[in-house]
Short mmCIF file of C-alpha atoms in Angstrom, two decimals:
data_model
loop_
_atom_site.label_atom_id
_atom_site.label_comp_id
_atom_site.label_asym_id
_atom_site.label_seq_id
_atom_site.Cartn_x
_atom_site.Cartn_y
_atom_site.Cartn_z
CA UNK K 150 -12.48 -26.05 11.70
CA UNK K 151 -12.02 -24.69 15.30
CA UNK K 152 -9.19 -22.52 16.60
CA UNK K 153 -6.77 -19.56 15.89
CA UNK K 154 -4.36 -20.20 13.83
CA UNK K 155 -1.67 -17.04 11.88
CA UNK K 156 0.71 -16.68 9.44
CA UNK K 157 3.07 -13.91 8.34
CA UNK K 158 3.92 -12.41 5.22
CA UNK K 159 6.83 -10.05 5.06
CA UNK K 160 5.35 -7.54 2.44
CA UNK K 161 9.03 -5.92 1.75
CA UNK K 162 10.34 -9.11 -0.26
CA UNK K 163 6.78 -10.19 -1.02
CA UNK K 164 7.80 -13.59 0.92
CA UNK K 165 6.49 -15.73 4.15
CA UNK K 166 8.33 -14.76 6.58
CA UNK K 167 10.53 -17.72 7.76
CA UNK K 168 11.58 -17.95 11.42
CA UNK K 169 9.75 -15.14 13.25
CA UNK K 170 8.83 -16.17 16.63
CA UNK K 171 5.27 -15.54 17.87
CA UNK K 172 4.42 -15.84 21.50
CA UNK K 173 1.06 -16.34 22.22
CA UNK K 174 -0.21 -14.72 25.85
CA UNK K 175 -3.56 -15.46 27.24
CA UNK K 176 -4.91 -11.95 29.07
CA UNK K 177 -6.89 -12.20 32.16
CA UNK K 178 -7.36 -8.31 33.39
CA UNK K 179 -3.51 -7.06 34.42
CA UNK K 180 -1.84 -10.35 33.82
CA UNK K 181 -0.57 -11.75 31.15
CA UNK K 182 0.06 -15.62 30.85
CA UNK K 183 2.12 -17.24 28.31
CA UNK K 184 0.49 -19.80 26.64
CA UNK K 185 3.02 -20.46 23.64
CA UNK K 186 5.88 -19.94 21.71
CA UNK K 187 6.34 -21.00 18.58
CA UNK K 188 8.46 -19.84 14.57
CA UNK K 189 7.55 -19.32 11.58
CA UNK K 190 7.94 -21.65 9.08
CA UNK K 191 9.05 -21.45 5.14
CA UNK K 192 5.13 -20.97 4.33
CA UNK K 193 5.07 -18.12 6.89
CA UNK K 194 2.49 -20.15 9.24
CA UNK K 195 3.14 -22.32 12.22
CA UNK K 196 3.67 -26.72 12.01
CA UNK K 197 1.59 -28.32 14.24
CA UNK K 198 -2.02 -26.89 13.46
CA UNK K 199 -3.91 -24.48 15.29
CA UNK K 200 -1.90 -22.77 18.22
CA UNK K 201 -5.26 -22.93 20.24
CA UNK K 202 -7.46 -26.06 20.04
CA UNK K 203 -9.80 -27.72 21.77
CA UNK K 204 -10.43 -27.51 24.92
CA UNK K 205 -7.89 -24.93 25.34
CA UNK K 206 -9.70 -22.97 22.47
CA UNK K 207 -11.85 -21.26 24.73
CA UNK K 208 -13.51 -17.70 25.08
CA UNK K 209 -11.42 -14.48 26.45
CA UNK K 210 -9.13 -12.01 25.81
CA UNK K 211 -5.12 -12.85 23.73
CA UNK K 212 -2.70 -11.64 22.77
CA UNK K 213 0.18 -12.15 19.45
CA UNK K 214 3.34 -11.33 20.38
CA UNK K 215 5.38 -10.57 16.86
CA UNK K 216 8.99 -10.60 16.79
CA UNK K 217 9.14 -8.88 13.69
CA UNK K 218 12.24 -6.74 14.22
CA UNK K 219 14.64 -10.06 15.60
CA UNK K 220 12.93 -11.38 11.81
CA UNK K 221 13.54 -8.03 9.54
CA UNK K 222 17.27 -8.07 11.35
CA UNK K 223 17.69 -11.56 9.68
CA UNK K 224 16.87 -10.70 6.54
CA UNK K 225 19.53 -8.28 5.88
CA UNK K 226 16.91 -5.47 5.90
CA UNK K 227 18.96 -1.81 6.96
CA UNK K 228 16.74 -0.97 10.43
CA UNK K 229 18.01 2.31 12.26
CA UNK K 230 18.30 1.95 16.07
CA UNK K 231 16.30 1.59 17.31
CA UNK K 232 14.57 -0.29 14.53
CA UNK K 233 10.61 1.69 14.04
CA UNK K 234 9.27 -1.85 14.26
CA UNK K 235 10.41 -4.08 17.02
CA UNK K 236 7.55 -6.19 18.98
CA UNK K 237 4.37 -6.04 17.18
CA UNK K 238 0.91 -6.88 19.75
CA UNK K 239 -2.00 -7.98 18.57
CA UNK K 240 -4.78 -7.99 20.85
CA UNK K 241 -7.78 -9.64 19.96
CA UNK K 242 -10.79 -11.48 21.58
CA UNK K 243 -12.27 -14.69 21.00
CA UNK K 244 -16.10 -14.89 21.65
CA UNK K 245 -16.92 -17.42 19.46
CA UNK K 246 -15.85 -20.90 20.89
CA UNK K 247 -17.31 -23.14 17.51
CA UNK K 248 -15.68 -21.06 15.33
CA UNK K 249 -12.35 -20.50 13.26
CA UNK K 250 -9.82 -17.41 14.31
CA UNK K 251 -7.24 -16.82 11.84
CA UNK K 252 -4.69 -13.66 12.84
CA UNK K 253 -2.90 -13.10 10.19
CA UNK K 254 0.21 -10.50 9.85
CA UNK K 255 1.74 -8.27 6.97
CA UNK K 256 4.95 -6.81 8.18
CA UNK K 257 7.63 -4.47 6.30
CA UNK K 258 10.49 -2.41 8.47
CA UNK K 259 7.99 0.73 8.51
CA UNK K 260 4.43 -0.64 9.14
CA UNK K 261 2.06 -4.06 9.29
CA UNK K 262 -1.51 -4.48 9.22
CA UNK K 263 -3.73 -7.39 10.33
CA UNK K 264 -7.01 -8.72 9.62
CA UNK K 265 -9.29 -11.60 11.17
CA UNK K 266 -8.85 -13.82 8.10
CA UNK K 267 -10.33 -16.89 7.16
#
């Protein structure tokens, strides 16, 4: 399997995290293009497959755009204003165009971490 593909787990509830829009920005030196937006669904993960594929799975610099505070709002979860957490940016390269990029994100109101998965 070819592509990137994420998914988000909100480690507070110990959950997916359900409806947290991801934007998906390809970067090319100062600019930033956007390539995709797309939500979570009840798995945490995105319907549809990979959010890069074929021939538009290609070599370069992107960038995940989290909306993790919009998400933690919706839970219920007590944020202080300005919530610590808001947008979350991950900015990671692709140099391998054969293989598999998986992004994952663990998110709670006071930190995330990331990995390149599997």
């Amino acid at each position: 399997m070819t592509g990137l593909t994420t998914h988000v787990l909100d480690t507070a509830s110990g959950k997916p995290a359900e409806g947290l829009k991801i934007e998906l920005f390809h970067i090319e030196g100062d600019t930033r293009q956007l390539l995709k937006v797309v939500t979570t669904n009840a798995d945490g993960r995105v319907d549809g497959g990979p959010m890069l594929a074929g021939e538009n799975f290609r070599a370069g610099t992107y960038e995940l755009m989290f909306h993790a505070g919009d998400y933690l709002r919706g839970t219920g979860a007590a944020l202080p204003h300005p919530a610590f957490l808001d947008l979350v940016p991950i900015r990671f390269g692709i140099a391998d165009e054969a293989a598999h990029y998986h992004v994952p994100l663990l998110i709670s109101p006071y930190g995330y971490s990331t990995y390149r998965g599997s």
